Amino acid sequence: MQAQALLEQLQARFGDTLQDAVVAQGEVTIEVAPADLLATCMALRDEKDFHFEQLIDVCGVDYLAWGETEWATEETTGTGFSRGVDARTAGRLPGLEEELSTETPQQDRRFAAVYHLLSIKNNQRLRIRVFAVDDQLPVIPSVLDIWSSANWFEREAFDLFGILFEGHPDLRRLLTDYGFIGHPFRKDFPLSGNVEVRYDPEQQRVIYQPVSIEPRVLVPRVIRPHVGEEETADEPAAEEVAADEDKSE
Amino acid sequence: MPEIRNYTLNFGPQHPAAHGVLRMVLELDGETVQRADPHVGLLHRATEKLAESKPYNQSIGYMDRLDYVSMMCNEHGYVMAIEKLLGVEVPERAQYIRVMFDEITRILNHLLWLGAHGLDVGAMTAFLYTFREREDLMDAYEAVSGARLHATYYRPGGVYRDLPDRMPQYQPSRWHSQGDVDRLNRNRQGSLLDFLDDFVARFPACVDEYETLLTDNRIWKQRTVDIGIVTPERARQLGFTGPMLRGSGIAWDLRKKQPYEVYDRMDFDIPVGTNGDSYDRYLVRIEEMRQANRIIKQCIDWLRVNPGPVMVGDHKVAPPPREEMKQDMEALIHHFKLFTEGYCVPEGEVYAALEHPKGEFGVYLISDGANKPYRVKIRAPGFAHLSAMDEMARGHMLADVVAIIGTMDIVFGEIDR
């Protein structure tokens, strides 16, 4: 098994630097601290066992709403569909952002950058995950000097998630509009956005105004425990629903 | 003594050679490019964020709209990621159908690229020729999915339905006489496979036609030879994949090196360039069309003699057949649950990559166990290629910028996402 062999090589070479190292679905994932990222990447690129000469992708991830479900009722009768949908989940209604952003599931594990590496010489792939240490000001060192392709990938992650890549010489917004405010792919950014654009015939120019779309859920998020797993996670939710029903009656 | 300053030129976003909505700020010294700063994102639709708010199957249609000239390959990357995380095994016939349509898509993409690239540097005729063949392939798209472009044909667990036994026919109208219609319908008498067989037999001669127009054409060579040279070292550093990497002489193709579906049973060759310039990349893509044609032929021959299911039988993922739903309560419930709630994908993360016509198209999928993805990241090949624009254009003339955009084969649907 190639993935397992790579994992053992990585563990032998980097030892305690790896905060986590797993093989899942035949893919190797390692996790390192931001402080160790540059040294690790340099070694991964240059040492002949690894030889990851290509950085395929950099992906920002916001773990704020991890595992949150919007449909936690066992009973579908009563007031019906809307009761099961939890409007308080992240990004659903504007105005709840400040309240929510403090409730990160795990403190300082909110923003991560995920790097996908490819070795053309050894024909293998590797995934590196780096969590930024501060949720309020996520900073991760830039790997631009190691792989030139990091340039736009890091600009994109900065634009969409607000992750600051330290050492990037040109960290401008890339995909959003000129003068855009906020980082749209964060989980607490509403799906419909905050502003909309239209032409105003009176002022005879294009203006920005608050969105007129009402946010709504068409299909709620559901998390069902899979076959073989115990259903302990769902039980408290079911009890709460039952208690709520008693009160209403 | 007058002060000599560089000239800043705004190229696009409404420029016919910008291939969509590329705005580029060019700093020119006379006519020589000193710096190129592409501004992208004018077509940004937040596809990845939209996918986070929908059940898995409802986002397949968005994938068509990423790279809107190679629709089914985008779908393929997305459904492959879901299948990998679900642990679903796709029926063999569906795998052959997917390979066949991936290669049809490759030809579709390269034909549009060839026509548009030619048009950009002044070769009008190639455009008209390539669109003639694109028409036939889009008819094949239409026959299987009902749509000429945005097919939504691949589904997790297989493909939407089996290949049709009958091709749609032209009808006589005010614009088409009976004679015209008979001529247009001549190769449409049999099944889709007969139609494609006819196409595959004709297509190599069509590629020869494009080549007589361009390959030894003096103007074409003046515009492409030694333009936008990328060394193999830089190509690797810049994250190039696909024909852009192979044009620089690196024999890397995911269909051979990390085969998916049934590519390991196919017989085909990987063309590689030597100089890494625009002309080599042109030759690589022309040869890729010929190789894609060979693969389609092998798929047709297999599909003719091997009937079978094209979708998994697991009704948690794939809908039950309609006849069954009329009789069977369980089938009806499965159908209802699947189309209202969708299916929950086990917690985990995968990266599925495939050899898209433009390079490596990857989908990185993170699931927290819900019926909607937690995060979808689309790795678009054109994004990495366009980010090298500054390096490739520097020192070239203004007119060469257009040739470099052409050789990158960029489409803004996938770059801006």
PDB file of N, CA, C and O in Angstrom, chain A residues 115-144:
ATOM      1  N   TYR A 115      -3.322  22.254   1.960  1.00  0.00           N
ATOM      2  CA  TYR A 115      -2.445  22.241   0.791  1.00  0.00           C
ATOM      3  C   TYR A 115      -2.481  20.852   0.174  1.00  0.00           C
ATOM      4  O   TYR A 115      -2.374  19.859   0.886  1.00  0.00           O
ATOM      5  N   HIS A 116      -2.631  20.799  -1.127  1.00  0.00           N
ATOM      6  CA  HIS A 116      -2.549  19.524  -1.837  1.00  0.00           C
ATOM      7  C   HIS A 116      -1.263  19.499  -2.646  1.00  0.00           C
ATOM      8  O   HIS A 116      -1.066  20.361  -3.498  1.00  0.00           O
ATOM      9  N   LEU A 117      -0.444  18.511  -2.372  1.00  0.00           N
ATOM     10  CA  LEU A 117       0.832  18.408  -3.072  1.00  0.00           C
ATOM     11  C   LEU A 117       0.809  17.205  -3.999  1.00  0.00           C
ATOM     12  O   LEU A 117       0.137  16.219  -3.742  1.00  0.00           O
ATOM     13  N   LEU A 118       1.588  17.309  -5.070  1.00  0.00           N
ATOM     14  CA  LEU A 118       1.696  16.210  -6.021  1.00  0.00           C
ATOM     15  C   LEU A 118       3.164  16.001  -6.352  1.00  0.00           C
ATOM     16  O   LEU A 118       3.890  16.960  -6.613  1.00  0.00           O
ATOM     17  N   SER A 119       3.582  14.758  -6.296  1.00  0.00           N
ATOM     18  CA  SER A 119       4.925  14.426  -6.739  1.00  0.00           C
ATOM     19  C   SER A 119       4.825  13.739  -8.079  1.00  0.00           C
ATOM     20  O   SER A 119       4.274  12.645  -8.185  1.00  0.00           O
ATOM     21  N   ILE A 120       5.330  14.393  -9.117  1.00  0.00           N
ATOM     22  CA  ILE A 120       5.293  13.806 -10.450  1.00  0.00           C
ATOM     23  C   ILE A 120       6.303  12.664 -10.524  1.00  0.00           C
ATOM     24  O   ILE A 120       6.055  11.631 -11.132  1.00  0.00           O
ATOM     25  N   LYS A 121       7.428  12.845  -9.837  1.00  0.00           N
ATOM     26  CA  LYS A 121       8.495  11.848  -9.901  1.00  0.00           C
ATOM     27  C   LYS A 121       8.055  10.545  -9.219  1.00  0.00           C
ATOM     28  O   LYS A 121       8.229   9.462  -9.776  1.00  0.00           O
ATOM     29  N   ASN A 122       7.489  10.659  -8.018  1.00  0.00           N
ATOM     30  CA  ASN A 122       7.118   9.444  -7.284  1.00  0.00           C
ATOM     31  C   ASN A 122       5.658   9.067  -7.466  1.00  0.00           C
ATOM     32  O   ASN A 122       5.208   8.084  -6.892  1.00  0.00           O
ATOM     33  N   ASN A 123       4.906   9.869  -8.224  1.00  0.00           N
ATOM     34  CA  ASN A 123       3.490   9.623  -8.475  1.00  0.00           C
ATOM     35  C   ASN A 123       2.697   9.435  -7.180  1.00  0.00           C
ATOM     36  O   ASN A 123       2.065   8.409  -6.955  1.00  0.00           O
ATOM     37  N   GLN A 124       2.794  10.401  -6.293  1.00  0.00           N
ATOM     38  CA  GLN A 124       1.954  10.329  -5.099  1.00  0.00           C
ATOM     39  C   GLN A 124       1.489  11.723  -4.670  1.00  0.00           C
ATOM     40  O   GLN A 124       2.044  12.731  -5.088  1.00  0.00           O
ATOM     41  N   ARG A 125       0.453  11.698  -3.840  1.00  0.00           N
ATOM     42  CA  ARG A 125      -0.155  12.946  -3.389  1.00  0.00           C
ATOM     43  C   ARG A 125      -0.094  13.036  -1.884  1.00  0.00           C
ATOM     44  O   ARG A 125      -0.007  12.028  -1.179  1.00  0.00           O
ATOM     45  N   LEU A 126      -0.175  14.262  -1.385  1.00  0.00           N
ATOM     46  CA  LEU A 126      -0.153  14.478   0.054  1.00  0.00           C
ATOM     47  C   LEU A 126      -0.999  15.700   0.366  1.00  0.00           C
ATOM     48  O   LEU A 126      -1.047  16.647  -0.416  1.00  0.00           O
ATOM     49  N   ARG A 127      -1.664  15.643   1.512  1.00  0.00           N
ATOM     50  CA  ARG A 127      -2.478  16.776   1.936  1.00  0.00           C
ATOM     51  C   ARG A 127      -1.919  17.285   3.264  1.00  0.00           C
ATOM     52  O   ARG A 127      -1.659  16.495   4.172  1.00  0.00           O
ATOM     53  N   ILE A 128      -1.721  18.590   3.364  1.00  0.00           N
ATOM     54  CA  ILE A 128      -1.241  19.182   4.617  1.00  0.00           C
ATOM     55  C   ILE A 128      -2.306  20.143   5.117  1.00  0.00           C
ATOM     56  O   ILE A 128      -2.783  20.985   4.359  1.00  0.00           O
ATOM     57  N   ARG A 129      -2.652  20.003   6.400  1.00  0.00           N
ATOM     58  CA  ARG A 129      -3.614  20.942   6.972  1.00  0.00           C
ATOM     59  C   ARG A 129      -2.901  21.765   8.040  1.00  0.00           C
ATOM     60  O   ARG A 129      -2.166  21.229   8.874  1.00  0.00           O
ATOM     61  N   VAL A 130      -3.115  23.072   7.990  1.00  0.00           N
ATOM     62  CA  VAL A 130      -2.508  23.970   8.965  1.00  0.00           C
ATOM     63  C   VAL A 130      -3.615  24.813   9.581  1.00  0.00           C
ATOM     64  O   VAL A 130      -4.328  25.514   8.861  1.00  0.00           O
ATOM     65  N   PHE A 131      -3.768  24.733  10.895  1.00  0.00           N
ATOM     66  CA  PHE A 131      -4.744  25.582  11.576  1.00  0.00           C
ATOM     67  C   PHE A 131      -4.070  26.885  11.984  1.00  0.00           C
ATOM     68  O   PHE A 131      -2.979  26.870  12.558  1.00  0.00           O
ATOM     69  N   ALA A 132      -4.723  28.016  11.694  1.00  0.00           N
ATOM     70  CA  ALA A 132      -4.207  29.303  12.150  1.00  0.00           C
ATOM     71  C   ALA A 132      -4.438  29.406  13.655  1.00  0.00           C
ATOM     72  O   ALA A 132      -5.479  28.962  14.150  1.00  0.00           O
ATOM     73  N   VAL A 133      -3.470  29.986  14.384  1.00  0.00           N
ATOM     74  CA  VAL A 133      -3.558  29.922  15.838  1.00  0.00           C
ATOM     75  C   VAL A 133      -4.575  30.878  16.441  1.00  0.00           C
ATOM     76  O   VAL A 133      -5.106  30.618  17.502  1.00  0.00           O
ATOM     77  N   ASP A 134      -4.862  31.989  15.769  1.00  0.00           N
ATOM     78  CA  ASP A 134      -5.764  32.974  16.355  1.00  0.00           C
ATOM     79  C   ASP A 134      -7.011  33.099  15.477  1.00  0.00           C
ATOM     80  O   ASP A 134      -6.921  33.400  14.294  1.00  0.00           O
ATOM     81  N   ASP A 135      -8.196  32.866  16.060  1.00  0.00           N
ATOM     82  CA  ASP A 135      -9.425  32.947  15.275  1.00  0.00           C
ATOM     83  C   ASP A 135      -9.723  34.363  14.796  1.00  0.00           C
ATOM     84  O   ASP A 135     -10.344  34.562  13.762  1.00  0.00           O
ATOM     85  N   GLN A 136      -9.336  35.352  15.609  1.00  0.00           N
ATOM     86  CA  GLN A 136      -9.650  36.735  15.251  1.00  0.00           C
ATOM     87  C   GLN A 136      -8.723  37.264  14.161  1.00  0.00           C
ATOM     88  O   GLN A 136      -9.127  38.071  13.339  1.00  0.00           O
ATOM     89  N   LEU A 137      -7.480  36.806  14.162  1.00  0.00           N
ATOM     90  CA  LEU A 137      -6.507  37.271  13.175  1.00  0.00           C
ATOM     91  C   LEU A 137      -5.732  36.054  12.675  1.00  0.00           C
ATOM     92  O   LEU A 137      -4.630  35.781  13.113  1.00  0.00           O
ATOM     93  N   PRO A 138      -6.351  35.281  11.776  1.00  0.00           N
ATOM     94  CA  PRO A 138      -5.690  34.050  11.332  1.00  0.00           C
ATOM     95  C   PRO A 138      -4.479  34.337  10.439  1.00  0.00           C
ATOM     96  O   PRO A 138      -4.623  34.960   9.385  1.00  0.00           O
ATOM     97  N   VAL A 139      -3.322  33.924  10.902  1.00  0.00           N
ATOM     98  CA  VAL A 139      -2.088  34.160  10.144  1.00  0.00           C
ATOM     99  C   VAL A 139      -1.401  32.819   9.897  1.00  0.00           C
ATOM    100  O   VAL A 139      -1.281  32.001  10.798  1.00  0.00           O
ATOM    101  N   ILE A 140      -0.994  32.615   8.643  1.00  0.00           N
ATOM    102  CA  ILE A 140      -0.278  31.399   8.259  1.00  0.00           C
ATOM    103  C   ILE A 140       0.879  31.843   7.369  1.00  0.00           C
ATOM    104  O   ILE A 140       0.695  32.721   6.522  1.00  0.00           O
ATOM    105  N   PRO A 141       2.077  31.287   7.537  1.00  0.00           N
ATOM    106  CA  PRO A 141       3.174  31.720   6.664  1.00  0.00           C
ATOM    107  C   PRO A 141       2.931  31.341   5.203  1.00  0.00           C
ATOM    108  O   PRO A 141       2.325  30.308   4.906  1.00  0.00           O
ATOM    109  N   SER A 142       3.393  32.185   4.300  1.00  0.00           N
ATOM    110  CA  SER A 142       3.186  31.957   2.873  1.00  0.00           C
ATOM    111  C   SER A 142       4.225  30.977   2.332  1.00  0.00           C
ATOM    112  O   SER A 142       5.401  31.052   2.674  1.00  0.00           O
ATOM    113  N   VAL A 143       3.778  30.068   1.468  1.00  0.00           N
ATOM    114  CA  VAL A 143       4.710  29.115   0.865  1.00  0.00           C
ATOM    115  C   VAL A 143       5.106  29.554  -0.550  1.00  0.00           C
ATOM    116  O   VAL A 143       5.602  28.763  -1.330  1.00  0.00           O
ATOM    117  N   LEU A 144       4.905  30.834  -0.832  1.00  0.00           N
ATOM    118  CA  LEU A 144       5.167  31.334  -2.182  1.00  0.00           C
ATOM    119  C   LEU A 144       6.613  31.113  -2.615  1.00  0.00           C
ATOM    120  O   LEU A 144       6.883  30.839  -3.780  1.00  0.00           O
TER     121      LEU A 144
END
